[in-house]
Short mmCIF file of C-alpha atoms and ligand atoms in Angstrom, two decimals:
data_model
loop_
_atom_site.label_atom_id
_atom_site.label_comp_id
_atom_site.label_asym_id
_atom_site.label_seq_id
_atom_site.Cartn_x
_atom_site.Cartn_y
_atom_site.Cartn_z
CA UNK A 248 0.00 0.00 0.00
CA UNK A 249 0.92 3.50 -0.98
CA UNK A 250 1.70 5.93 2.17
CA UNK A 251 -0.77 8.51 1.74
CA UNK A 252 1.56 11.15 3.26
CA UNK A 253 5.50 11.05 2.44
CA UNK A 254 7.35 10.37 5.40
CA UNK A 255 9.82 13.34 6.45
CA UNK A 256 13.70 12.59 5.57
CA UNK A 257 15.77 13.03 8.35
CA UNK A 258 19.89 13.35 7.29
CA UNK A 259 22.60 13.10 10.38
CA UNK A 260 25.95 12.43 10.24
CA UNK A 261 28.75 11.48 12.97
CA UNK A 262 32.88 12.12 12.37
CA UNK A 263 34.45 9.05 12.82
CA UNK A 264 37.79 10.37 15.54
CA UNK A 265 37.55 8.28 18.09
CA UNK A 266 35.11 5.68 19.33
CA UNK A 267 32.00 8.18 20.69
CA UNK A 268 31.14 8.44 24.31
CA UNK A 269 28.13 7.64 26.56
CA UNK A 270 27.39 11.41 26.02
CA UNK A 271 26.96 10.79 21.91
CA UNK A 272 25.20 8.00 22.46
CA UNK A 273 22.30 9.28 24.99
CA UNK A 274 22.22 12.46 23.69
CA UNK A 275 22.43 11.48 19.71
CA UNK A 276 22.98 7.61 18.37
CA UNK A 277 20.15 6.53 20.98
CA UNK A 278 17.40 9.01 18.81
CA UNK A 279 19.61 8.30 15.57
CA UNK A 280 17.62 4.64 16.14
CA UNK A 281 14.46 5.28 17.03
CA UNK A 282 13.75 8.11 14.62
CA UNK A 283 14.19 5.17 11.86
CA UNK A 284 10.40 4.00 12.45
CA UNK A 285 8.78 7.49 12.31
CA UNK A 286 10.99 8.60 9.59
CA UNK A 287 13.28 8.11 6.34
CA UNK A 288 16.60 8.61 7.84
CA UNK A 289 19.83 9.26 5.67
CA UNK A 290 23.57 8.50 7.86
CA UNK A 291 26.83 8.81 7.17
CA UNK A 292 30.33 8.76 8.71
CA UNK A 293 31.57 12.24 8.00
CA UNK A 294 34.38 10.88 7.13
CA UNK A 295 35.73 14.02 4.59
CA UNK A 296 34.61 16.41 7.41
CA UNK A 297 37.66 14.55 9.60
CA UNK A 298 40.19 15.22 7.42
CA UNK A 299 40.16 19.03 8.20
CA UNK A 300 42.63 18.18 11.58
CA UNK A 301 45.31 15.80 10.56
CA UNK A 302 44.53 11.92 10.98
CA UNK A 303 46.89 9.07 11.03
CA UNK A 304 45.48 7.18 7.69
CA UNK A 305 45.87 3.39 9.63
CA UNK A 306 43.63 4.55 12.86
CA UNK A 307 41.74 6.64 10.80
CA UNK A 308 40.58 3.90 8.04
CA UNK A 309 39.98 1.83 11.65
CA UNK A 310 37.91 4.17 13.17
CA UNK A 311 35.73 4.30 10.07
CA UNK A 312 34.87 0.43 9.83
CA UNK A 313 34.81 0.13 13.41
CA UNK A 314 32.40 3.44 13.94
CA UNK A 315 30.50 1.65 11.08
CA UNK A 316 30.04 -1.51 13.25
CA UNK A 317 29.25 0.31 16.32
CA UNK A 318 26.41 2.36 14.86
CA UNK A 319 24.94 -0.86 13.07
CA UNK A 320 25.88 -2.42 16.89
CA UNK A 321 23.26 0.56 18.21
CA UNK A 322 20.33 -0.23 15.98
CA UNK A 323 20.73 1.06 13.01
CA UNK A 324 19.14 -0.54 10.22
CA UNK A 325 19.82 -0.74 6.67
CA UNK A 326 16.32 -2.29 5.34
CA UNK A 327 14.81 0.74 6.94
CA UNK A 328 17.70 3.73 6.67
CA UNK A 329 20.71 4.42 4.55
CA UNK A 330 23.71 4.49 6.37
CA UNK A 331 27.12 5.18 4.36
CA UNK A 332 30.65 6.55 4.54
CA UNK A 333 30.55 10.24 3.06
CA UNK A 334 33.84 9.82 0.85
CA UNK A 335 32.25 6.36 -1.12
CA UNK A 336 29.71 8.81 -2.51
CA UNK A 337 31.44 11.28 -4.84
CA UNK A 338 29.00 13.44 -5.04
CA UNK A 339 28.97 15.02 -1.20
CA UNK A 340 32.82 16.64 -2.64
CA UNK A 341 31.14 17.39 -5.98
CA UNK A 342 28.19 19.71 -4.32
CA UNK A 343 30.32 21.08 -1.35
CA UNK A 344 32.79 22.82 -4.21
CA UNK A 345 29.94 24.28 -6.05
CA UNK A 346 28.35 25.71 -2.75
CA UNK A 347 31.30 27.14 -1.13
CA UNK A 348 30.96 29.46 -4.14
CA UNK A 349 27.40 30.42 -2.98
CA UNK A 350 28.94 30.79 0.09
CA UNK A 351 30.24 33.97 2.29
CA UNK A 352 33.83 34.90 3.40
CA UNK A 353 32.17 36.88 6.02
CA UNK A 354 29.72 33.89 6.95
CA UNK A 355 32.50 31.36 7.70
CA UNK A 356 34.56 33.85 9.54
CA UNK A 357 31.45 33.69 12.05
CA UNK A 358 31.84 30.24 12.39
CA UNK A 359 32.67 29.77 16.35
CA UNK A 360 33.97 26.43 15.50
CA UNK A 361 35.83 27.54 12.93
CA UNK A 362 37.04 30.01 15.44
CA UNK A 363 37.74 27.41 18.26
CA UNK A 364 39.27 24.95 15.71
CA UNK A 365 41.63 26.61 14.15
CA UNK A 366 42.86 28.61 17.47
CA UNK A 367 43.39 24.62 18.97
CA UNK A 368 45.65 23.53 15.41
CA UNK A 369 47.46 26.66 14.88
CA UNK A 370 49.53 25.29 13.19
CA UNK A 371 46.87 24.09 10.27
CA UNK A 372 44.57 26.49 10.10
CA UNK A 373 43.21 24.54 6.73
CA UNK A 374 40.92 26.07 3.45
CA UNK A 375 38.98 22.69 4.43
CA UNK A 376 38.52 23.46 7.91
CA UNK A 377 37.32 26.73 7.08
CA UNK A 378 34.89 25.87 4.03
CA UNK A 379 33.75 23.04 5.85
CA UNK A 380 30.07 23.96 6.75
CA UNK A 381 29.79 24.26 2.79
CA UNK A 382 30.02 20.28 2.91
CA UNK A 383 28.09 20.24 5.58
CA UNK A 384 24.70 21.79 3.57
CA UNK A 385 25.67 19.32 0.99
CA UNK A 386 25.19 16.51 2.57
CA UNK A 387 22.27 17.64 3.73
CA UNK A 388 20.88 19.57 0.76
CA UNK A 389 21.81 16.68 -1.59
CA UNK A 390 18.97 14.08 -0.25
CA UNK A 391 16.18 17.04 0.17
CA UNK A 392 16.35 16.13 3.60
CA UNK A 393 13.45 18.30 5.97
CA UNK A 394 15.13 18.08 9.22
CA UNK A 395 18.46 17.14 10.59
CA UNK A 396 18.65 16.80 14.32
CA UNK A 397 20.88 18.94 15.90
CA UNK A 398 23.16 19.81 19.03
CA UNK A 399 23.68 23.51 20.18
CA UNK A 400 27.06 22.61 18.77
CA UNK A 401 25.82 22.35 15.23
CA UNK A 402 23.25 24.77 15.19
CA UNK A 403 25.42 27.69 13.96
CA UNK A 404 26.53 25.38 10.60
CA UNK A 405 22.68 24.22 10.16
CA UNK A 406 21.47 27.82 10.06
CA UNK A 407 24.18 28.37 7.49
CA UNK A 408 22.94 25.89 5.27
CA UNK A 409 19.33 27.08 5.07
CA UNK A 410 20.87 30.34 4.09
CA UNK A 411 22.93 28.88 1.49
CA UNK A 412 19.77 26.47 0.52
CA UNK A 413 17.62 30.02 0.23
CA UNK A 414 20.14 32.03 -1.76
CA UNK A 415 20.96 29.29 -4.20
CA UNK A 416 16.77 28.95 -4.34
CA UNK A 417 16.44 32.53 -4.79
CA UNK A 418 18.42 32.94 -7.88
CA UNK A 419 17.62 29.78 -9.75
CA UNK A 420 13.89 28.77 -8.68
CA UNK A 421 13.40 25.85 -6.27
CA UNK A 422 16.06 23.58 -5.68
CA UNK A 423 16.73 22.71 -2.27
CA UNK A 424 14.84 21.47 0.46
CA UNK A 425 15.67 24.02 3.51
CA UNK A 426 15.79 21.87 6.19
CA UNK A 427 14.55 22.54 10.16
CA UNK A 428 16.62 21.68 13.20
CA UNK A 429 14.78 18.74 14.90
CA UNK A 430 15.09 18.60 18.30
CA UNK A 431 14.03 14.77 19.65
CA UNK A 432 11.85 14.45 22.20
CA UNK A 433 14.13 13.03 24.47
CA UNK A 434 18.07 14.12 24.62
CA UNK A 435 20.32 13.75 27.67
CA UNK A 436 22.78 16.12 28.17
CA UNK A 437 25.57 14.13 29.26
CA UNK A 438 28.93 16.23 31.35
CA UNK A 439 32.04 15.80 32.50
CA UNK A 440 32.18 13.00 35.28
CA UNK A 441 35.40 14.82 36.91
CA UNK A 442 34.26 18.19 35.75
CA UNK A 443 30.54 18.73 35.29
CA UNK A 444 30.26 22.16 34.24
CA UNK A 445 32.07 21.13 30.96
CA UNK A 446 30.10 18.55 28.34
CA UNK A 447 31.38 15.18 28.26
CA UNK A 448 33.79 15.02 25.97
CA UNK A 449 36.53 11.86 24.46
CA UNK A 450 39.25 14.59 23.64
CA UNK A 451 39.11 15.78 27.50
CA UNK A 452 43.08 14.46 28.49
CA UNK A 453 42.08 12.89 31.48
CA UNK A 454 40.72 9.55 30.55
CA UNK A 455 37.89 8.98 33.69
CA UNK A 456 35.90 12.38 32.53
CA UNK A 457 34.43 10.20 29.98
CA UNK A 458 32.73 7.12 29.32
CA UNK A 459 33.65 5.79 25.85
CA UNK A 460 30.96 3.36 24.41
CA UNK A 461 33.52 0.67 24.00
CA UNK A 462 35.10 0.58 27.78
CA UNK A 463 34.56 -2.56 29.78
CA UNK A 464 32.18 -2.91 32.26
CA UNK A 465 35.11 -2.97 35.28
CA UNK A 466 36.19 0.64 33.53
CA UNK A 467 32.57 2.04 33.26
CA UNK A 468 31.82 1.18 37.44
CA UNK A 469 35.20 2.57 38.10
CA UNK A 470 34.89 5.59 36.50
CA UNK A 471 31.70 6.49 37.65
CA UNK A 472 32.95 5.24 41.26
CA UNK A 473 35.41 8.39 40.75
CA UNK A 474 33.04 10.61 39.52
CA UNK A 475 33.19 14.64 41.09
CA UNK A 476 29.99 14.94 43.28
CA UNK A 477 29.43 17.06 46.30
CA UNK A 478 29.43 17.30 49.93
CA UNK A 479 25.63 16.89 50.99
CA UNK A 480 25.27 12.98 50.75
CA UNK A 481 21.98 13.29 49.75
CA UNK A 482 20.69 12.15 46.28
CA UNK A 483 18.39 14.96 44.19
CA UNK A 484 17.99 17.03 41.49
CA UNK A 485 18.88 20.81 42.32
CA UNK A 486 21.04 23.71 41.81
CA UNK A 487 24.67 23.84 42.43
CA UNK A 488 24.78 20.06 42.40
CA UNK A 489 26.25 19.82 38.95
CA UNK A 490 27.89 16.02 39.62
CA UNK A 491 24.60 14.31 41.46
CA UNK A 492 22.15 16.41 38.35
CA UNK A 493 24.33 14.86 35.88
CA UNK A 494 24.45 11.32 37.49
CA UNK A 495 20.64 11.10 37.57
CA UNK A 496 20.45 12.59 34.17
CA UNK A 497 22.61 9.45 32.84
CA UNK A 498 20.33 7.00 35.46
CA UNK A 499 17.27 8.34 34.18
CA UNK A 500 18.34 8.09 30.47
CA UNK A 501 19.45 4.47 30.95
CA UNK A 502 16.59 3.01 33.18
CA UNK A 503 13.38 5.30 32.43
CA UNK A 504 12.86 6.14 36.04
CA UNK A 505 11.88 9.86 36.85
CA UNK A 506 14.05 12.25 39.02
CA UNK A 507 11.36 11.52 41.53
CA UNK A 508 11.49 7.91 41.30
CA UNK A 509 15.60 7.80 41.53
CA UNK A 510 14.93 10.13 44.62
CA UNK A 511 13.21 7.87 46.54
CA UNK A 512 15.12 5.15 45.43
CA UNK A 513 18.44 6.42 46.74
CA UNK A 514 16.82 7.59 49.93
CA UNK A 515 19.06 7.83 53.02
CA UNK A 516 21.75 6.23 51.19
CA UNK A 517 24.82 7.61 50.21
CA UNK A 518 26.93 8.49 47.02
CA UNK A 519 28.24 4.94 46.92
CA UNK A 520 25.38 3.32 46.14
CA UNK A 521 24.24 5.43 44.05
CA UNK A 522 27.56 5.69 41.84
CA UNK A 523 27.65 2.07 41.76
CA UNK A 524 23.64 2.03 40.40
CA UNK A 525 24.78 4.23 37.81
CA UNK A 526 27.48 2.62 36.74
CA UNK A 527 25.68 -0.63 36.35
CA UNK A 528 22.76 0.68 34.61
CA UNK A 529 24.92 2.02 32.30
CA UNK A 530 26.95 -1.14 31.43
CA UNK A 531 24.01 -2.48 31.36
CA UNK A 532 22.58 -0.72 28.37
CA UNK A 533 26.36 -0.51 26.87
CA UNK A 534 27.12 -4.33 27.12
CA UNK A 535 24.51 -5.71 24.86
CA UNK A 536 26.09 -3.15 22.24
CA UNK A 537 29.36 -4.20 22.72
CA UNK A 538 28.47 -7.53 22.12
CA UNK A 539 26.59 -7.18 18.63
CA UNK A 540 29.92 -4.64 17.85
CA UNK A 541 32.56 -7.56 18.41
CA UNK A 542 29.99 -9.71 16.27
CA UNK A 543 30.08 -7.17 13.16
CA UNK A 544 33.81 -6.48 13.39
CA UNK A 545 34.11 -10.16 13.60
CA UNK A 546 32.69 -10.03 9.64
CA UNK A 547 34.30 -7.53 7.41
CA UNK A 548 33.13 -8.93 4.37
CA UNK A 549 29.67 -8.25 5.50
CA UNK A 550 30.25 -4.50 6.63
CA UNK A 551 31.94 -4.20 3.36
CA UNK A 552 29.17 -5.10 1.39
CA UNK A 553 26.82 -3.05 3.30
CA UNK A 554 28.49 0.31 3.22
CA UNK A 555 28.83 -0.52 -0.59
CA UNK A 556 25.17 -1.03 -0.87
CA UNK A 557 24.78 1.55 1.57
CA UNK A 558 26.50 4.20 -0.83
CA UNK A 559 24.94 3.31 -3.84
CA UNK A 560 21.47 3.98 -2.88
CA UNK A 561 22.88 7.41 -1.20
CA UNK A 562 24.35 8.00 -4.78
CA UNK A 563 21.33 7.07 -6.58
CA UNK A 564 19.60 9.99 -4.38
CA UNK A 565 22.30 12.83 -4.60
CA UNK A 566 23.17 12.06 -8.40
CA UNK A 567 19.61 13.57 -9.27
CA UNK A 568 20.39 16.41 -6.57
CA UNK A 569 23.60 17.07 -8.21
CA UNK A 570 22.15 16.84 -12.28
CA UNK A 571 19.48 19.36 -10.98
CA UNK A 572 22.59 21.99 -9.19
CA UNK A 573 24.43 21.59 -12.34
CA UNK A 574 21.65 22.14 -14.86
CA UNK A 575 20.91 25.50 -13.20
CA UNK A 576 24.19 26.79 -12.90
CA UNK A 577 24.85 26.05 -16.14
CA UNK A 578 27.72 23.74 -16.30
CA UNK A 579 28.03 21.20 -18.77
CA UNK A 580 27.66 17.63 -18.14
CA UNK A 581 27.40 14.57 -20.34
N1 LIG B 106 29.76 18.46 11.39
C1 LIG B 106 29.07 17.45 12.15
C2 LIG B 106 29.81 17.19 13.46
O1 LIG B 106 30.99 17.40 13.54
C3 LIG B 106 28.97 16.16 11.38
C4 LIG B 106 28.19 16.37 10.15
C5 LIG B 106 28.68 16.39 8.89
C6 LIG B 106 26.79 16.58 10.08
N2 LIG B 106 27.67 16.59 8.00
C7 LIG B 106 26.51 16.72 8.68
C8 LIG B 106 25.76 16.67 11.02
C9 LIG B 106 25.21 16.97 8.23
C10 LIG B 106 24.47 16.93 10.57
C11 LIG B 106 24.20 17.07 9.18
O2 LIG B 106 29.20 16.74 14.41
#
């Protein structure tokens, strides 16, 4: 049967440095999966966009297959989404060159990660680092997508490619879908464990600030045994208790319970307990994961295949994007 309404596209995509933390996870891959039943969701590896700070090419082809596996690990699913590497489909370098020319000098010198990137490599302060929200509206622009969810981290680059989607519009009739920030229903904020002002985050330097999704269970319990808290001993949700909030953030993500409910749960008992829940509720939503990723990077013919397959469909798609872009600019093409 024919859907009588078109279901919205959704396009995300995640940079393959490093495995991703619990913090990417709760607050991103977690709605990455269940956004596949209400909508058509387009992912990729950013892979190009990691190439703007220097990579090692040995770790960095590793932490594309194994990012790969991880993500299929979390749910996702390629009979319902598309889920691809962004350099196997040609055409996401192809539409970034043409829009960086229908893009502003003065807009990408706003960029505040532009601004915080390039102050942290000095040293390669890169044309790609700084034209790289012009790839970004590519990859979204090229598969009409209608939302992409966002972080307040991305917002800046996502406004930028509506603008760029509108001006390229304006001068040669409809072309692009301008896409809307979609902000999921639910979204953990996930900070520091040893600093929890600061967001969680896996290029922190000290190593038990962050939960990475691949650490074992024993690492998990002891970091969260670690974890900064406060002095009160008593477990709740309230102002200037910026370890506990975050602790029952994570517990609530990873067992459903309310603030409430953890409150009374945790009544008259101490940090240690609590720390100790938390830890295990998180291994217990990591370990399941971990277990379908050492399955997948146990087959690399199969992930092979599938980020093939993968990238053809998601060049099927863009290819008619791209024939469109170049039609109206008026560059030839065979
Ligand atoms: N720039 C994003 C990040 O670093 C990754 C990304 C690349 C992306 N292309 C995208 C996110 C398109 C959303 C839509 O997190």
């Amino acid at each position: 049967m024919e859907n009588a309404e078109r279901k919205k596209r959704i396009f995300s995509a995640i940079q393959p440095t490093g495995t991703p933390t619990l913090g990417n996870y709760l607050g991103a891959l977690r709605n990455w999966v269940a956004m596949q039943d209400e909508f058509e969701c387009v992912y990729a590896t950013a892979n190009l966009h990691a190439i703007t700070v220097r990579q090692d090419p040995a770790a960095f082809r590793k932490a594309q297959t194994e990012l790969y596996a991880l993500l299929l690990a979390c749910g996702i699913d390629t009979e319902k989404s598309i889920f691809f590497h962004q350099s196997m489909v040609y055409t996401h370098a192809e539409l970034a060159w043409v829009l960086s020319c229908y893009t502003q000098f003065g807009e990408l010198s706003r960029m505040t990660q532009f601004k915080d990137k390039s102050a942290k490599h000095a040293d390669n302060v890169n044309a790609g680092l700084f034209t790289y929200p012009s790839l970004m509206a590519g990859d979204i622009l090229l598969y009409k997508a209608d939302m992409v969810p966002v972080g307040a981290d991305q917002k800046q680059h996502l406004e930028l490619s509506r603008d760029i989607a509108n001006r390229f519009n304006n001068l040669y009739g409809d072309t692009f879908v301008v896409p809307e920030p979609y902000i999921p229903k639910i979204g953990a904020r996930v900070m520091n464990l040893q600093d929890p002002e600061k967001k969680m985050s896996k290029s922190d330097t000290n190593a038990k600030s962050y939960i990475l999704m691949t650490d074992t269970p024993d690492q998990i319990i002891k970091k969260f045994r670690s974890a900064v808290t406060d002095s009160e001993a008593c477990v709740r949700y309230a102002e200037g208790k910026a370890g506990i909030n975050n602790l029952m953030e994570i517990y609530s993500a990873c067992t459903g319970k309310s603030f409430e409910q953890i409150e009374q749960e945790f009544e008259g008992k101490g940090y240690g307990d609590f720390k100790t829940a938390v830890g295990e509720a998180v291994v217990a939503v990591l370990a399941p994961i971990q277990e379908k990723f050492r399955q997948y990077m146990g087959d690399k013919a199969f992930l092979e295949t599938c980020a093939r397959e993968n990238a053809e469909k998601a060049l099927a798609i863009s290819s008619r994007t791209m024939a469109k872009v170049y039609k109206k600019v008026g560059l030839l093409r065979y």
